[in-house]
PDB file of C-alpha atoms in Angstrom:
ATOM      1  CA  GLU A   2       0.000   0.000   0.000  1.00  0.00           C
ATOM      2  CA  ALA A   3       1.381   3.433  -0.981  1.00  0.00           C
ATOM      3  CA  GLU A   4       2.329   5.662   1.927  1.00  0.00           C
ATOM      4  CA  VAL A   5       3.341   9.218   2.645  1.00  0.00           C
ATOM      5  CA  ALA A   6       6.990   9.305   3.715  1.00  0.00           C
ATOM      6  CA  GLN A   7       8.423  11.808   6.173  1.00  0.00           C
ATOM      7  CA  SER A   8      11.862  12.344   7.616  1.00  0.00           C
ATOM      8  CA  PRO A   9      13.262  12.651  10.128  1.00  0.00           C
ATOM      9  CA  ARG A  10      10.836  10.931  12.483  1.00  0.00           C
ATOM     10  CA  TYR A  11      12.283  12.762  15.486  1.00  0.00           C
ATOM     11  CA  LYS A  12      14.264  15.974  15.781  1.00  0.00           C
ATOM     12  CA  ILE A  13      15.704  17.619  18.872  1.00  0.00           C
ATOM     13  CA  THR A  14      17.158  21.079  18.459  1.00  0.00           C
ATOM     14  CA  GLU A  15      18.052  24.115  20.489  1.00  0.00           C
ATOM     15  CA  LYS A  16      16.128  27.333  20.152  1.00  0.00           C
ATOM     16  CA  SER A  17      17.413  29.696  17.474  1.00  0.00           C
ATOM     17  CA  GLN A  18      18.659  26.795  15.361  1.00  0.00           C
ATOM     18  CA  ALA A  19      17.301  25.965  11.910  1.00  0.00           C
ATOM     19  CA  VAL A  20      15.383  22.740  11.237  1.00  0.00           C
ATOM     20  CA  ALA A  21      14.009  21.194   8.070  1.00  0.00           C
ATOM     21  CA  PHE A  22      11.469  18.451   7.489  1.00  0.00           C
ATOM     22  CA  TRP A  23      10.930  16.461   4.317  1.00  0.00           C
ATOM     23  CA  CYS A  24       7.796  14.859   2.906  1.00  0.00           C
ATOM     24  CA  ASP A  25       7.253  12.582  -0.077  1.00  0.00           C
ATOM     25  CA  PRO A  26       3.535  12.210  -0.872  1.00  0.00           C
ATOM     26  CA  ILE A  27       1.829   9.226  -2.428  1.00  0.00           C
ATOM     27  CA  SER A  28       2.731   9.046  -6.112  1.00  0.00           C
ATOM     28  CA  GLY A  29       0.241  10.933  -8.258  1.00  0.00           C
ATOM     29  CA  HIS A  30      -1.209  12.990  -5.407  1.00  0.00           C
ATOM     30  CA  ALA A  31      -1.403  16.580  -6.563  1.00  0.00           C
ATOM     31  CA  THR A  32      -2.329  18.115  -3.220  1.00  0.00           C
ATOM     32  CA  LEU A  33       0.065  18.223  -0.286  1.00  0.00           C
ATOM     33  CA  TYR A  34      -0.589  19.573   3.203  1.00  0.00           C
ATOM     34  CA  TRP A  35       1.630  20.416   6.144  1.00  0.00           C
ATOM     35  CA  TYR A  36      -0.026  20.370   9.564  1.00  0.00           C
ATOM     36  CA  ARG A  37       1.231  21.097  13.073  1.00  0.00           C
ATOM     37  CA  GLN A  38      -0.260  19.153  15.954  1.00  0.00           C
ATOM     38  CA  ILE A  39       0.360  20.215  19.525  1.00  0.00           C
ATOM     39  CA  LEU A  40      -0.168  17.522  22.155  1.00  0.00           C
ATOM     40  CA  GLY A  41      -3.838  17.256  23.086  1.00  0.00           C
ATOM     41  CA  GLN A  42      -5.044  19.247  20.102  1.00  0.00           C
ATOM     42  CA  GLY A  43      -6.137  18.477  16.559  1.00  0.00           C
ATOM     43  CA  PRO A  44      -3.879  19.071  13.551  1.00  0.00           C
ATOM     44  CA  GLU A  45      -3.738  22.689  12.387  1.00  0.00           C
ATOM     45  CA  LEU A  46      -3.079  23.431   8.714  1.00  0.00           C
ATOM     46  CA  LEU A  47       0.136  25.357   8.041  1.00  0.00           C
ATOM     47  CA  VAL A  48       0.291  25.259   4.246  1.00  0.00           C
ATOM     48  CA  GLN A  49      -1.448  23.553   1.327  1.00  0.00           C
ATOM     49  CA  PHE A  50       0.087  22.976  -2.113  1.00  0.00           C
ATOM     50  CA  GLN A  51      -1.626  22.158  -5.371  1.00  0.00           C
ATOM     51  CA  ASP A  52       1.193  20.741  -7.489  1.00  0.00           C
ATOM     52  CA  GLU A  53       4.014  23.275  -6.957  1.00  0.00           C
ATOM     53  CA  SER A  54       1.765  26.227  -6.091  1.00  0.00           C
ATOM     54  CA  VAL A  55       0.799  27.380  -2.626  1.00  0.00           C
ATOM     55  CA  VAL A  56      -2.998  27.331  -2.263  1.00  0.00           C
ATOM     56  CA  ASP A  57      -3.254  28.365   1.379  1.00  0.00           C
ATOM     57  CA  ASP A  58      -0.530  29.536   3.739  1.00  0.00           C
ATOM     58  CA  SER A  59      -2.641  31.881   5.829  1.00  0.00           C
ATOM     59  CA  GLN A  60      -1.732  30.074   9.075  1.00  0.00           C
ATOM     60  CA  LEU A  61       1.982  29.767   8.309  1.00  0.00           C
ATOM     61  CA  PRO A  62       4.139  32.032  10.555  1.00  0.00           C
ATOM     62  CA  LYS A  63       6.047  33.457   7.621  1.00  0.00           C
ATOM     63  CA  ASP A  64       8.628  35.290   9.710  1.00  0.00           C
ATOM     64  CA  ARG A  65      10.194  31.965  10.627  1.00  0.00           C
ATOM     65  CA  PHE A  66       8.520  29.211   8.592  1.00  0.00           C
ATOM     66  CA  SER A  67       8.915  28.477   4.897  1.00  0.00           C
ATOM     67  CA  ALA A  68       7.703  25.663   2.683  1.00  0.00           C
ATOM     68  CA  GLU A  69       8.412  24.657  -0.859  1.00  0.00           C
ATOM     69  CA  ARG A  70       7.416  22.000  -3.344  1.00  0.00           C
ATOM     70  CA  LEU A  71       9.622  22.941  -6.256  1.00  0.00           C
ATOM     71  CA  LYS A  72       8.813  20.156  -8.705  1.00  0.00           C
ATOM     72  CA  GLY A  73       5.337  19.471  -7.461  1.00  0.00           C
ATOM     73  CA  VAL A  74       6.337  16.193  -5.862  1.00  0.00           C
ATOM     74  CA  ASP A  75       8.197  16.159  -2.527  1.00  0.00           C
ATOM     75  CA  SER A  76       8.181  19.075  -0.144  1.00  0.00           C
ATOM     76  CA  THR A  77      10.325  20.686   2.550  1.00  0.00           C
ATOM     77  CA  LEU A  78       9.161  22.656   5.577  1.00  0.00           C
ATOM     78  CA  LYS A  79      11.764  24.825   7.282  1.00  0.00           C
ATOM     79  CA  ILE A  80      11.811  26.686  10.585  1.00  0.00           C
ATOM     80  CA  GLN A  81      14.451  29.312  11.197  1.00  0.00           C
ATOM     81  CA  PRO A  82      14.988  30.173  13.985  1.00  0.00           C
ATOM     82  CA  ALA A  83      13.186  27.531  16.047  1.00  0.00           C
ATOM     83  CA  GLU A  84      11.433  28.683  19.221  1.00  0.00           C
ATOM     84  CA  LEU A  85      10.367  26.724  22.297  1.00  0.00           C
ATOM     85  CA  GLY A  86       6.721  26.994  21.238  1.00  0.00           C
ATOM     86  CA  ASP A  87       7.450  25.168  17.985  1.00  0.00           C
ATOM     87  CA  SER A  88       7.707  21.841  19.816  1.00  0.00           C
ATOM     88  CA  ALA A  89       4.996  19.726  18.221  1.00  0.00           C
ATOM     89  CA  MET A  90       4.291  16.951  15.735  1.00  0.00           C
ATOM     90  CA  TYR A  91       4.590  18.090  12.119  1.00  0.00           C
ATOM     91  CA  LEU A  92       2.363  16.020   9.862  1.00  0.00           C
ATOM     92  CA  CYS A  93       2.406  15.862   6.095  1.00  0.00           C
ATOM     93  CA  ALA A  94      -0.639  14.641   4.190  1.00  0.00           C
ATOM     94  CA  SER A  95      -1.519  14.207   0.550  1.00  0.00           C
ATOM     95  CA  SER A  96      -4.673  13.741  -1.475  1.00  0.00           C
ATOM     96  CA  LEU A  97      -5.390  12.925  -5.081  1.00  0.00           C
ATOM     97  CA  ALA A  98      -6.912  16.348  -5.687  1.00  0.00           C
ATOM     98  CA  SER A  99      -8.027  19.367  -3.713  1.00  0.00           C
ATOM     99  CA  GLY A 100     -11.743  18.724  -3.835  1.00  0.00           C
ATOM    100  CA  PHE A 101     -13.570  18.845  -0.544  1.00  0.00           C
ATOM    101  CA  ASN A 102     -14.426  15.154  -0.632  1.00  0.00           C
ATOM    102  CA  ASN A 103     -10.920  13.867  -1.176  1.00  0.00           C
ATOM    103  CA  GLU A 104      -9.462  11.670   1.548  1.00  0.00           C
ATOM    104  CA  GLN A 105      -6.201  12.870   3.040  1.00  0.00           C
ATOM    105  CA  PHE A 106      -3.483  10.317   3.727  1.00  0.00           C
ATOM    106  CA  PHE A 107      -1.072  11.230   6.493  1.00  0.00           C
ATOM    107  CA  GLY A 108       2.579  10.413   6.934  1.00  0.00           C
ATOM    108  CA  PRO A 109       3.974   9.220  10.299  1.00  0.00           C
ATOM    109  CA  GLY A 110       4.988  12.766  11.247  1.00  0.00           C
ATOM    110  CA  THR A 111       8.135  14.423  12.552  1.00  0.00           C
ATOM    111  CA  ARG A 112       8.162  15.022  16.295  1.00  0.00           C
ATOM    112  CA  LEU A 113      10.105  18.220  17.015  1.00  0.00           C
ATOM    113  CA  THR A 114      11.447  19.108  20.440  1.00  0.00           C
ATOM    114  CA  VAL A 115      12.995  22.540  20.891  1.00  0.00           C
ATOM    115  CA  LEU A 116      15.187  22.927  23.985  1.00  0.00           C
TER     116      LEU A 116
ATOM    117  CA  ARG B   4     -16.052  30.202  19.317  1.00  0.00           C
ATOM    118  CA  LYS B   5     -13.840  27.579  17.662  1.00  0.00           C
ATOM    119  CA  GLU B   6     -14.836  26.407  14.212  1.00  0.00           C
ATOM    120  CA  VAL B   7     -15.019  22.734  15.218  1.00  0.00           C
ATOM    121  CA  GLU B   8     -15.631  21.669  18.809  1.00  0.00           C
ATOM    122  CA  GLN B   9     -15.517  18.286  20.502  1.00  0.00           C
ATOM    123  CA  ASP B  10     -15.683  17.034  24.063  1.00  0.00           C
ATOM    124  CA  PRO B  11     -12.066  16.010  24.753  1.00  0.00           C
ATOM    125  CA  GLY B  12     -13.116  13.213  27.129  1.00  0.00           C
ATOM    126  CA  PRO B  13     -11.705  10.822  28.079  1.00  0.00           C
ATOM    127  CA  PHE B  14     -14.632   8.491  27.638  1.00  0.00           C
ATOM    128  CA  ASN B  15     -13.883   5.340  29.645  1.00  0.00           C
ATOM    129  CA  VAL B  16     -16.240   2.512  28.690  1.00  0.00           C
ATOM    130  CA  PRO B  17     -16.249  -1.259  29.275  1.00  0.00           C
ATOM    131  CA  GLU B  18     -15.834  -3.697  26.423  1.00  0.00           C
ATOM    132  CA  GLY B  19     -19.115  -4.308  24.632  1.00  0.00           C
ATOM    133  CA  ALA B  20     -20.570  -0.919  25.513  1.00  0.00           C
ATOM    134  CA  THR B  21     -22.090   1.518  23.062  1.00  0.00           C
ATOM    135  CA  VAL B  22     -20.572   4.988  23.033  1.00  0.00           C
ATOM    136  CA  ALA B  23     -21.422   8.128  21.082  1.00  0.00           C
ATOM    137  CA  PHE B  24     -19.456  11.297  20.356  1.00  0.00           C
ATOM    138  CA  ASN B  25     -20.740  14.589  19.046  1.00  0.00           C
ATOM    139  CA  CYS B  26     -18.947  17.311  17.151  1.00  0.00           C
ATOM    140  CA  THR B  27     -20.320  20.790  16.483  1.00  0.00           C
ATOM    141  CA  TYR B  28     -19.225  23.132  13.720  1.00  0.00           C
ATOM    142  CA  SER B  29     -19.807  26.852  13.376  1.00  0.00           C
ATOM    143  CA  ASN B  30     -19.688  27.423   9.605  1.00  0.00           C
ATOM    144  CA  SER B  31     -23.111  26.732   8.103  1.00  0.00           C
ATOM    145  CA  ALA B  32     -21.500  26.594   4.642  1.00  0.00           C
ATOM    146  CA  SER B  33     -19.525  23.483   5.565  1.00  0.00           C
ATOM    147  CA  GLN B  34     -19.974  20.827   2.923  1.00  0.00           C
ATOM    148  CA  SER B  35     -18.050  17.715   3.817  1.00  0.00           C
ATOM    149  CA  PHE B  36     -17.495  15.949   7.087  1.00  0.00           C
ATOM    150  CA  PHE B  37     -15.264  13.140   8.240  1.00  0.00           C
ATOM    151  CA  TRP B  38     -14.251  11.157  11.286  1.00  0.00           C
ATOM    152  CA  TYR B  39     -10.555  10.322  11.590  1.00  0.00           C
ATOM    153  CA  ARG B  40      -9.023   7.992  14.145  1.00  0.00           C
ATOM    154  CA  GLN B  41      -5.648   8.708  15.720  1.00  0.00           C
ATOM    155  CA  ASP B  42      -3.797   6.185  17.872  1.00  0.00           C
ATOM    156  CA  CYS B  43      -1.367   7.456  20.481  1.00  0.00           C
ATOM    157  CA  ARG B  44       1.697   9.006  18.815  1.00  0.00           C
ATOM    158  CA  LYS B  45       0.531   7.900  15.376  1.00  0.00           C
ATOM    159  CA  GLU B  46      -0.848   9.726  12.371  1.00  0.00           C
ATOM    160  CA  PRO B  47      -4.600  10.273  11.817  1.00  0.00           C
ATOM    161  CA  LYS B  48      -6.354   7.788   9.548  1.00  0.00           C
ATOM    162  CA  LEU B  49      -9.740   8.152   7.904  1.00  0.00           C
ATOM    163  CA  LEU B  50     -12.430   6.213   9.753  1.00  0.00           C
ATOM    164  CA  MET B  51     -15.404   7.273   7.672  1.00  0.00           C
ATOM    165  CA  SER B  52     -16.922  10.090   5.698  1.00  0.00           C
ATOM    166  CA  VAL B  53     -20.234  11.451   6.955  1.00  0.00           C
ATOM    167  CA  TYR B  54     -23.059  11.754   4.449  1.00  0.00           C
ATOM    168  CA  SER B  55     -26.296  13.703   4.737  1.00  0.00           C
ATOM    169  CA  SER B  56     -28.317  10.515   4.846  1.00  0.00           C
ATOM    170  CA  GLY B  57     -26.110   9.018   7.542  1.00  0.00           C
ATOM    171  CA  ASN B  58     -23.893   6.022   6.973  1.00  0.00           C
ATOM    172  CA  GLU B  59     -22.874   2.847   8.698  1.00  0.00           C
ATOM    173  CA  ASP B  60     -19.724   0.757   8.521  1.00  0.00           C
ATOM    174  CA  GLY B  61     -19.892  -2.343  10.663  1.00  0.00           C
ATOM    175  CA  ARG B  62     -20.067  -1.246  14.299  1.00  0.00           C
ATOM    176  CA  PHE B  63     -19.674   2.426  13.410  1.00  0.00           C
ATOM    177  CA  THR B  64     -22.510   4.779  12.492  1.00  0.00           C
ATOM    178  CA  ALA B  65     -22.113   8.427  11.532  1.00  0.00           C
ATOM    179  CA  GLN B  66     -24.902  10.985  11.381  1.00  0.00           C
ATOM    180  CA  LEU B  67     -25.063  14.578  10.161  1.00  0.00           C
ATOM    181  CA  ASN B  68     -27.537  17.164  11.446  1.00  0.00           C
ATOM    182  CA  ARG B  69     -27.202  20.256   9.288  1.00  0.00           C
ATOM    183  CA  ALA B  70     -29.955  22.181  11.065  1.00  0.00           C
ATOM    184  CA  SER B  71     -28.173  21.934  14.409  1.00  0.00           C
ATOM    185  CA  GLN B  72     -24.702  21.868  12.829  1.00  0.00           C
ATOM    186  CA  TYR B  73     -23.357  18.751  14.429  1.00  0.00           C
ATOM    187  CA  ILE B  74     -22.143  15.334  13.431  1.00  0.00           C
ATOM    188  CA  SER B  75     -22.080  12.240  15.570  1.00  0.00           C
ATOM    189  CA  LEU B  76     -20.233   8.948  15.725  1.00  0.00           C
ATOM    190  CA  LEU B  77     -21.749   5.890  17.373  1.00  0.00           C
ATOM    191  CA  ILE B  78     -19.631   2.859  18.196  1.00  0.00           C
ATOM    192  CA  ARG B  79     -21.482  -0.332  19.131  1.00  0.00           C
ATOM    193  CA  ASP B  80     -20.001  -3.358  20.895  1.00  0.00           C
ATOM    194  CA  SER B  81     -16.782  -1.509  21.785  1.00  0.00           C
ATOM    195  CA  LYS B  82     -13.521  -3.427  21.439  1.00  0.00           C
ATOM    196  CA  LEU B  83     -10.250  -2.811  23.278  1.00  0.00           C
ATOM    197  CA  SER B  84      -8.776  -1.932  19.878  1.00  0.00           C
ATOM    198  CA  ASP B  85     -11.210   0.976  19.534  1.00  0.00           C
ATOM    199  CA  SER B  86      -9.207   2.896  22.153  1.00  0.00           C
ATOM    200  CA  ALA B  87      -7.941   5.972  20.327  1.00  0.00           C
ATOM    201  CA  THR B  88      -8.638   9.654  19.754  1.00  0.00           C
ATOM    202  CA  TYR B  89     -11.461  10.403  17.321  1.00  0.00           C
ATOM    203  CA  LEU B  90     -11.042  13.586  15.299  1.00  0.00           C
ATOM    204  CA  CYS B  91     -13.949  15.380  13.678  1.00  0.00           C
ATOM    205  CA  VAL B  92     -13.023  17.104  10.379  1.00  0.00           C
ATOM    206  CA  VAL B  93     -15.022  19.705   8.486  1.00  0.00           C
ATOM    207  CA  ASN B  94     -14.380  21.150   5.047  1.00  0.00           C
ATOM    208  CA  ASN B  95     -15.890  24.004   3.059  1.00  0.00           C
ATOM    209  CA  TYR B  96     -15.591  23.911  -0.702  1.00  0.00           C
ATOM    210  CA  GLY B  97     -12.432  25.651  -1.810  1.00  0.00           C
ATOM    211  CA  GLN B  98     -11.170  26.029   1.752  1.00  0.00           C
ATOM    212  CA  ASN B  99      -9.078  23.926   4.020  1.00  0.00           C
ATOM    213  CA  PHE B 100      -9.933  21.023   6.249  1.00  0.00           C
ATOM    214  CA  VAL B 101     -10.487  22.020   9.882  1.00  0.00           C
ATOM    215  CA  PHE B 102      -9.843  19.435  12.562  1.00  0.00           C
ATOM    216  CA  GLY B 103     -11.493  19.373  15.950  1.00  0.00           C
ATOM    217  CA  PRO B 104      -9.390  18.810  19.088  1.00  0.00           C
ATOM    218  CA  GLY B 105     -10.411  15.152  19.237  1.00  0.00           C
ATOM    219  CA  THR B 106     -12.271  12.975  21.722  1.00  0.00           C
ATOM    220  CA  ARG B 107     -10.264  10.369  23.582  1.00  0.00           C
ATOM    221  CA  LEU B 108     -11.829   6.937  24.052  1.00  0.00           C
ATOM    222  CA  SER B 109     -10.532   4.227  26.372  1.00  0.00           C
ATOM    223  CA  VAL B 110     -12.225   0.842  26.197  1.00  0.00           C
ATOM    224  CA  LEU B 111     -11.572  -1.091  29.397  1.00  0.00           C
ATOM    225  CA  PRO B 112     -11.453  -4.882  29.826  1.00  0.00           C
TER     226      PRO B 112
END
Protein backbone atom coordinates (compact mmCIF):
# COMPACT_ATOMS: atom_id res chain seq x y z
CA GLU A 1 0.00 0.00 0.00
CA ALA A 2 1.38 3.43 -0.98
CA GLU A 3 2.33 5.66 1.93
CA VAL A 4 3.34 9.22 2.65
CA ALA A 5 6.99 9.30 3.72
CA GLN A 6 8.42 11.81 6.17
CA SER A 7 11.86 12.34 7.62
CA PRO A 8 13.26 12.65 10.13
CA ARG A 9 10.84 10.93 12.48
CA TYR A 10 12.28 12.76 15.49
CA LYS A 11 14.26 15.97 15.78
CA ILE A 12 15.70 17.62 18.87
CA THR A 13 17.16 21.08 18.46
CA GLU A 14 18.05 24.11 20.49
CA LYS A 15 16.13 27.33 20.15
CA SER A 16 17.41 29.70 17.47
CA GLN A 17 18.66 26.80 15.36
CA ALA A 18 17.30 25.96 11.91
CA VAL A 19 15.38 22.74 11.24
CA ALA A 20 14.01 21.19 8.07
CA PHE A 21 11.47 18.45 7.49
CA TRP A 22 10.93 16.46 4.32
CA CYS A 23 7.80 14.86 2.91
CA ASP A 24 7.25 12.58 -0.08
CA PRO A 25 3.53 12.21 -0.87
CA ILE A 26 1.83 9.23 -2.43
CA SER A 27 2.73 9.05 -6.11
CA GLY A 28 0.24 10.93 -8.26
CA HIS A 29 -1.21 12.99 -5.41
CA ALA A 30 -1.40 16.58 -6.56
CA THR A 31 -2.33 18.11 -3.22
CA LEU A 32 0.06 18.22 -0.29
CA TYR A 33 -0.59 19.57 3.20
CA TRP A 34 1.63 20.42 6.14
CA TYR A 35 -0.03 20.37 9.56
CA ARG A 36 1.23 21.10 13.07
CA GLN A 37 -0.26 19.15 15.95
CA ILE A 38 0.36 20.21 19.53
CA LEU A 39 -0.17 17.52 22.15
CA GLY A 40 -3.84 17.26 23.09
CA GLN A 41 -5.04 19.25 20.10
CA GLY A 42 -6.14 18.48 16.56
CA PRO A 43 -3.88 19.07 13.55
CA GLU A 44 -3.74 22.69 12.39
CA LEU A 45 -3.08 23.43 8.71
CA LEU A 46 0.14 25.36 8.04
CA VAL A 47 0.29 25.26 4.25
CA GLN A 48 -1.45 23.55 1.33
CA PHE A 49 0.09 22.98 -2.11
CA GLN A 50 -1.63 22.16 -5.37
CA ASP A 51 1.19 20.74 -7.49
CA GLU A 52 4.01 23.28 -6.96
CA SER A 53 1.77 26.23 -6.09
CA VAL A 54 0.80 27.38 -2.63
CA VAL A 55 -3.00 27.33 -2.26
CA ASP A 56 -3.25 28.37 1.38
CA ASP A 57 -0.53 29.54 3.74
CA SER A 58 -2.64 31.88 5.83
CA GLN A 59 -1.73 30.07 9.08
CA LEU A 60 1.98 29.77 8.31
CA PRO A 61 4.14 32.03 10.55
CA LYS A 62 6.05 33.46 7.62
CA ASP A 63 8.63 35.29 9.71
CA ARG A 64 10.19 31.97 10.63
CA PHE A 65 8.52 29.21 8.59
CA SER A 66 8.91 28.48 4.90
CA ALA A 67 7.70 25.66 2.68
CA GLU A 68 8.41 24.66 -0.86
CA ARG A 69 7.42 22.00 -3.34
CA LEU A 70 9.62 22.94 -6.26
CA LYS A 71 8.81 20.16 -8.71
CA GLY A 72 5.34 19.47 -7.46
CA VAL A 73 6.34 16.19 -5.86
CA ASP A 74 8.20 16.16 -2.53
CA SER A 75 8.18 19.08 -0.14
CA THR A 76 10.33 20.69 2.55
CA LEU A 77 9.16 22.66 5.58
CA LYS A 78 11.76 24.82 7.28
CA ILE A 79 11.81 26.69 10.58
CA GLN A 80 14.45 29.31 11.20
CA PRO A 81 14.99 30.17 13.99
CA ALA A 82 13.19 27.53 16.05
CA GLU A 83 11.43 28.68 19.22
CA LEU A 84 10.37 26.72 22.30
CA GLY A 85 6.72 26.99 21.24
CA ASP A 86 7.45 25.17 17.99
CA SER A 87 7.71 21.84 19.82
CA ALA A 88 5.00 19.73 18.22
CA MET A 89 4.29 16.95 15.73
CA TYR A 90 4.59 18.09 12.12
CA LEU A 91 2.36 16.02 9.86
CA CYS A 92 2.41 15.86 6.09
CA ALA A 93 -0.64 14.64 4.19
CA SER A 94 -1.52 14.21 0.55
CA SER A 95 -4.67 13.74 -1.48
CA LEU A 96 -5.39 12.93 -5.08
CA ALA A 97 -6.91 16.35 -5.69
CA SER A 98 -8.03 19.37 -3.71
CA GLY A 99 -11.74 18.72 -3.83
CA PHE A 100 -13.57 18.84 -0.54
CA ASN A 101 -14.43 15.15 -0.63
CA ASN A 102 -10.92 13.87 -1.18
CA GLU A 103 -9.46 11.67 1.55
CA GLN A 104 -6.20 12.87 3.04
CA PHE A 105 -3.48 10.32 3.73
CA PHE A 106 -1.07 11.23 6.49
CA GLY A 107 2.58 10.41 6.93
CA PRO A 108 3.97 9.22 10.30
CA GLY A 109 4.99 12.77 11.25
CA THR A 110 8.13 14.42 12.55
CA ARG A 111 8.16 15.02 16.30
CA LEU A 112 10.10 18.22 17.02
CA THR A 113 11.45 19.11 20.44
CA VAL A 114 12.99 22.54 20.89
CA LEU A 115 15.19 22.93 23.98
CA ARG B 1 -16.05 30.20 19.32
CA LYS B 2 -13.84 27.58 17.66
CA GLU B 3 -14.84 26.41 14.21
CA VAL B 4 -15.02 22.73 15.22
CA GLU B 5 -15.63 21.67 18.81
CA GLN B 6 -15.52 18.29 20.50
CA ASP B 7 -15.68 17.03 24.06
CA PRO B 8 -12.07 16.01 24.75
CA GLY B 9 -13.12 13.21 27.13
CA PRO B 10 -11.70 10.82 28.08
CA PHE B 11 -14.63 8.49 27.64
CA ASN B 12 -13.88 5.34 29.64
CA VAL B 13 -16.24 2.51 28.69
CA PRO B 14 -16.25 -1.26 29.27
CA GLU B 15 -15.83 -3.70 26.42
CA GLY B 16 -19.11 -4.31 24.63
CA ALA B 17 -20.57 -0.92 25.51
CA THR B 18 -22.09 1.52 23.06
CA VAL B 19 -20.57 4.99 23.03
CA ALA B 20 -21.42 8.13 21.08
CA PHE B 21 -19.46 11.30 20.36
CA ASN B 22 -20.74 14.59 19.05
CA CYS B 23 -18.95 17.31 17.15
CA THR B 24 -20.32 20.79 16.48
CA TYR B 25 -19.22 23.13 13.72
CA SER B 26 -19.81 26.85 13.38
CA ASN B 27 -19.69 27.42 9.60
CA SER B 28 -23.11 26.73 8.10
CA ALA B 29 -21.50 26.59 4.64
CA SER B 30 -19.52 23.48 5.56
CA GLN B 31 -19.97 20.83 2.92
CA SER B 32 -18.05 17.72 3.82
CA PHE B 33 -17.50 15.95 7.09
CA PHE B 34 -15.26 13.14 8.24
CA TRP B 35 -14.25 11.16 11.29
CA TYR B 36 -10.56 10.32 11.59
CA ARG B 37 -9.02 7.99 14.15
CA GLN B 38 -5.65 8.71 15.72
CA ASP B 39 -3.80 6.19 17.87
CA CYS B 40 -1.37 7.46 20.48
CA ARG B 41 1.70 9.01 18.81
CA LYS B 42 0.53 7.90 15.38
CA GLU B 43 -0.85 9.73 12.37
CA PRO B 44 -4.60 10.27 11.82
CA LYS B 45 -6.35 7.79 9.55
CA LEU B 46 -9.74 8.15 7.90
CA LEU B 47 -12.43 6.21 9.75
CA MET B 48 -15.40 7.27 7.67
CA SER B 49 -16.92 10.09 5.70
CA VAL B 50 -20.23 11.45 6.96
CA TYR B 51 -23.06 11.75 4.45
CA SER B 52 -26.30 13.70 4.74
CA SER B 53 -28.32 10.51 4.85
CA GLY B 54 -26.11 9.02 7.54
CA ASN B 55 -23.89 6.02 6.97
CA GLU B 56 -22.87 2.85 8.70
CA ASP B 57 -19.72 0.76 8.52
CA GLY B 58 -19.89 -2.34 10.66
CA ARG B 59 -20.07 -1.25 14.30
CA PHE B 60 -19.67 2.43 13.41
CA THR B 61 -22.51 4.78 12.49
CA ALA B 62 -22.11 8.43 11.53
CA GLN B 63 -24.90 10.98 11.38
CA LEU B 64 -25.06 14.58 10.16
CA ASN B 65 -27.54 17.16 11.45
CA ARG B 66 -27.20 20.26 9.29
CA ALA B 67 -29.95 22.18 11.06
CA SER B 68 -28.17 21.93 14.41
CA GLN B 69 -24.70 21.87 12.83
CA TYR B 70 -23.36 18.75 14.43
CA ILE B 71 -22.14 15.33 13.43
CA SER B 72 -22.08 12.24 15.57
CA LEU B 73 -20.23 8.95 15.72
CA LEU B 74 -21.75 5.89 17.37
CA ILE B 75 -19.63 2.86 18.20
CA ARG B 76 -21.48 -0.33 19.13
CA ASP B 77 -20.00 -3.36 20.90
CA SER B 78 -16.78 -1.51 21.79
CA LYS B 79 -13.52 -3.43 21.44
CA LEU B 80 -10.25 -2.81 23.28
CA SER B 81 -8.78 -1.93 19.88
CA ASP B 82 -11.21 0.98 19.53
CA SER B 83 -9.21 2.90 22.15
CA ALA B 84 -7.94 5.97 20.33
CA THR B 85 -8.64 9.65 19.75
CA TYR B 86 -11.46 10.40 17.32
CA LEU B 87 -11.04 13.59 15.30
CA CYS B 88 -13.95 15.38 13.68
CA VAL B 89 -13.02 17.10 10.38
CA VAL B 90 -15.02 19.71 8.49
CA ASN B 91 -14.38 21.15 5.05
CA ASN B 92 -15.89 24.00 3.06
CA TYR B 93 -15.59 23.91 -0.70
CA GLY B 94 -12.43 25.65 -1.81
CA GLN B 95 -11.17 26.03 1.75
CA ASN B 96 -9.08 23.93 4.02
CA PHE B 97 -9.93 21.02 6.25
CA VAL B 98 -10.49 22.02 9.88
CA PHE B 99 -9.84 19.43 12.56
CA GLY B 100 -11.49 19.37 15.95
CA PRO B 101 -9.39 18.81 19.09
CA GLY B 102 -10.41 15.15 19.24
CA THR B 103 -12.27 12.98 21.72
CA ARG B 104 -10.26 10.37 23.58
CA LEU B 105 -11.83 6.94 24.05
CA SER B 106 -10.53 4.23 26.37
CA VAL B 107 -12.23 0.84 26.20
CA LEU B 108 -11.57 -1.09 29.40
CA PRO B 109 -11.45 -4.88 29.83
